[in-house]
mmCIF file with all atom_site columns, C-alpha atoms in Angstrom:
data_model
loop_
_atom_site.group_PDB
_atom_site.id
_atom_site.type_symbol
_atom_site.label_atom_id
_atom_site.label_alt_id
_atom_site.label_comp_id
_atom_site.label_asym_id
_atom_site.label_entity_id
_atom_site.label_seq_id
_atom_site.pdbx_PDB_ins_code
_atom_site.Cartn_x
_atom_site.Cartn_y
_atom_site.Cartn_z
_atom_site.occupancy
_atom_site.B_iso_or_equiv
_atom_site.pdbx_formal_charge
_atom_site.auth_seq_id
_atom_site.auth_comp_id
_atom_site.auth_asym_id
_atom_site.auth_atom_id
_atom_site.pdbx_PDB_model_num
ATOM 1  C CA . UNK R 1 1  ? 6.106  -0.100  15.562  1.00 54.00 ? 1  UNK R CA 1
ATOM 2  C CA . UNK R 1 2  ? 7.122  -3.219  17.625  1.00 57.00 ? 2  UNK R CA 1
ATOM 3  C CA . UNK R 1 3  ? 11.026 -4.373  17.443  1.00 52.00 ? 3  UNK R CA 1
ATOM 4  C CA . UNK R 1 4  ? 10.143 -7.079  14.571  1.00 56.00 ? 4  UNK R CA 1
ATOM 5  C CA . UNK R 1 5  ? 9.334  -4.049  12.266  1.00 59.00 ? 5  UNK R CA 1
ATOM 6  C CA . UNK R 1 6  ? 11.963 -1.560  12.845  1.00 74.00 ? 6  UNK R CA 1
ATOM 7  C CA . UNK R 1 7  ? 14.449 -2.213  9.762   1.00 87.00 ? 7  UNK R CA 1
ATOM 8  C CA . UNK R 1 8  ? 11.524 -3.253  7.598   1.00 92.00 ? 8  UNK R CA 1
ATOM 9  C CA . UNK R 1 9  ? 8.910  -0.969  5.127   1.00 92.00 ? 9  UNK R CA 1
ATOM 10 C CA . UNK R 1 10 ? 5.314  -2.254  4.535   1.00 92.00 ? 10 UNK R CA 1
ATOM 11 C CA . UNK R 1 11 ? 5.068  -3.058  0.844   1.00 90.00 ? 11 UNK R CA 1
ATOM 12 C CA . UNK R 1 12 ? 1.957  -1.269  0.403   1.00 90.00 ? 12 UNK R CA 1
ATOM 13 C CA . UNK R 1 13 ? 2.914  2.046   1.947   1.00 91.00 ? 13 UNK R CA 1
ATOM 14 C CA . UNK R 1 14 ? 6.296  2.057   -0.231  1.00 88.00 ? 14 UNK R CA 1
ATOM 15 C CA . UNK R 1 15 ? 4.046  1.245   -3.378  1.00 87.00 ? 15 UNK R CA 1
ATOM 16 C CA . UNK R 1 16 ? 2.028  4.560   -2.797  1.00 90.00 ? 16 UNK R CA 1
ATOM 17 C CA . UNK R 1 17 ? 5.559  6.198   -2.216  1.00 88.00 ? 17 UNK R CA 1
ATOM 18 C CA . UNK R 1 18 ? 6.818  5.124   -5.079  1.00 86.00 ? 18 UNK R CA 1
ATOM 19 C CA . UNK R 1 19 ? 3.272  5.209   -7.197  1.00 87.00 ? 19 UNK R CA 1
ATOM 20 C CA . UNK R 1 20 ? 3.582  1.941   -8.340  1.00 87.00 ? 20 UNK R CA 1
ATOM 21 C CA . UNK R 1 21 ? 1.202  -0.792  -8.442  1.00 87.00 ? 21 UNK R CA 1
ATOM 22 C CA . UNK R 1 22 ? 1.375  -3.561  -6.255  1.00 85.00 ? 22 UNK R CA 1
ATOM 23 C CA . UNK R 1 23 ? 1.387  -6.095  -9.224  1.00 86.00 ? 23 UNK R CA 1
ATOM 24 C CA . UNK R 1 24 ? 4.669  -4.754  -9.995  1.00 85.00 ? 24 UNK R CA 1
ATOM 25 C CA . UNK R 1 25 ? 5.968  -5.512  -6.639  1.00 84.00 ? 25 UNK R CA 1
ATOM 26 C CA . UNK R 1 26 ? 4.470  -8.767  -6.544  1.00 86.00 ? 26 UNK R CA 1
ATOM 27 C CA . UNK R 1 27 ? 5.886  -9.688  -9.578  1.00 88.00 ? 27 UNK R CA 1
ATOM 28 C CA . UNK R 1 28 ? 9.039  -8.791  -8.596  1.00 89.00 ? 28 UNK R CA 1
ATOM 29 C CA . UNK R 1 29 ? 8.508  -11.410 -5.705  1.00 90.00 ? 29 UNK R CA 1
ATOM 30 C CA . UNK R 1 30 ? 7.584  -14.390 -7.780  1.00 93.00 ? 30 UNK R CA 1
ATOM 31 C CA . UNK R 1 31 ? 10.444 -13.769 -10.001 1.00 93.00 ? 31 UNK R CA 1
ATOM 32 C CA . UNK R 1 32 ? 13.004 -13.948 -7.044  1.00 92.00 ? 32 UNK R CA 1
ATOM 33 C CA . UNK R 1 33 ? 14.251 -10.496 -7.568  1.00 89.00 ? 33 UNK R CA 1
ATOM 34 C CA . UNK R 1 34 ? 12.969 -9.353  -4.063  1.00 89.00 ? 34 UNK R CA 1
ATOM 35 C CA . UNK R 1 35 ? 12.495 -11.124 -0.508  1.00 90.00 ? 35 UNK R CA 1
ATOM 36 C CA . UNK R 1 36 ? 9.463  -9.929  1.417   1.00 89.00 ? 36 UNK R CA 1
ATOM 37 C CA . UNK R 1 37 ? 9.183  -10.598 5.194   1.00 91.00 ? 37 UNK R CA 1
ATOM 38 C CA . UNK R 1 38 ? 5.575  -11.551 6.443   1.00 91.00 ? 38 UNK R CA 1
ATOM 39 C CA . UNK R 1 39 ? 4.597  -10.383 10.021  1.00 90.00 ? 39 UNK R CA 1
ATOM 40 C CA . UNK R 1 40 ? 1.324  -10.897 11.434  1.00 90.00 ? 40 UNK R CA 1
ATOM 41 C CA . UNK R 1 41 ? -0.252 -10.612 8.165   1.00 91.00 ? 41 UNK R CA 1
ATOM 42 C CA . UNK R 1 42 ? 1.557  -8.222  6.554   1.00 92.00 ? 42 UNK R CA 1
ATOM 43 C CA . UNK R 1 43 ? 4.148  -7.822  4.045   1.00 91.00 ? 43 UNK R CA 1
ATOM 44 C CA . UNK R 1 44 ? 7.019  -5.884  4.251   1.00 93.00 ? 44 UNK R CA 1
ATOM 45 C CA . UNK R 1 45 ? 10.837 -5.788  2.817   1.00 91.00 ? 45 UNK R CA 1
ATOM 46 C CA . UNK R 1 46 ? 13.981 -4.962  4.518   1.00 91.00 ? 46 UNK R CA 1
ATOM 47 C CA . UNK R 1 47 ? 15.773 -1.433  4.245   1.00 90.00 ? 47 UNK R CA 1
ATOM 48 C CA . UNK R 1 48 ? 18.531 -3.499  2.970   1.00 90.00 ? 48 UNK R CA 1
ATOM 49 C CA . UNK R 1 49 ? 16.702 -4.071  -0.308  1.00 90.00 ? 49 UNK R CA 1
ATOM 50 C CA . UNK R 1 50 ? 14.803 -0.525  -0.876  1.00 88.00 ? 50 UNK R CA 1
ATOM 51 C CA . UNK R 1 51 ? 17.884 0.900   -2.694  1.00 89.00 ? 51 UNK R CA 1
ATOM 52 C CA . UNK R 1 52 ? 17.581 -2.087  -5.723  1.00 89.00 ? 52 UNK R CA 1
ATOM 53 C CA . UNK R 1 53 ? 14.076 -1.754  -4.838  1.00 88.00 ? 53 UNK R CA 1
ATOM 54 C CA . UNK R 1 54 ? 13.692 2.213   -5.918  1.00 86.00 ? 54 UNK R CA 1
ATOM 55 C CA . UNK R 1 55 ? 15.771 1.417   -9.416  1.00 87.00 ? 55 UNK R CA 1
ATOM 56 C CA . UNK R 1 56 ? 13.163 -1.519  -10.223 1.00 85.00 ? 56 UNK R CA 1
ATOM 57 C CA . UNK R 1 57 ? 10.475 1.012   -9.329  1.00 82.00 ? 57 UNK R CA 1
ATOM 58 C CA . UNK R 1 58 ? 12.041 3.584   -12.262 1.00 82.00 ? 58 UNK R CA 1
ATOM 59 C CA . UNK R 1 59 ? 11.238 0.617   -14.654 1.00 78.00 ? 59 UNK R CA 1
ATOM 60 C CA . UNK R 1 60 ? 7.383  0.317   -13.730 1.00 74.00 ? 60 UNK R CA 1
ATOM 61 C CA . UNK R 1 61 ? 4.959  1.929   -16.600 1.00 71.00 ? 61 UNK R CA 1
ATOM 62 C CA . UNK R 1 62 ? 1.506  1.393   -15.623 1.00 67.00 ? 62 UNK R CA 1
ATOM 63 C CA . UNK R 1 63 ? -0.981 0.334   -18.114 1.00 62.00 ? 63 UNK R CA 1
ATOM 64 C CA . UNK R 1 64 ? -2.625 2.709   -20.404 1.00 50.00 ? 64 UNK R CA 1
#
């Protein structure tokens, strides 16, 4: 983990924590509700936002 990526969570690995699609996350982007931080590629968000993060995650229902 370089010094860019210290205070920062990949979206996709706090997606599989959370077992939540990424569609939720990404809509979550568009809507301005979250910031994501793009390095080299890759998405991530700041540990600042995971706590109002993990309470949007309690509202995802997959489909089915």
């Amino acid at each position: 983990m370089n010094m860019a990526t210290q205070e920062l969570i990949e979206t996709t690995v706090f997606c599989t924590y959370q077992q939540i699609d990424y569609s939720f996350y990404s809509s979550l982007e568009e809507s301005g509700l979250i910031e994501i931080t793009l390095v080299d590629e890759q998405k991530y968000i700041r540990h600042s936002q995971l706590q109002q993060l993990e309470k949007m995650a309690r509202f995802y229902e997959p489909d089915g």
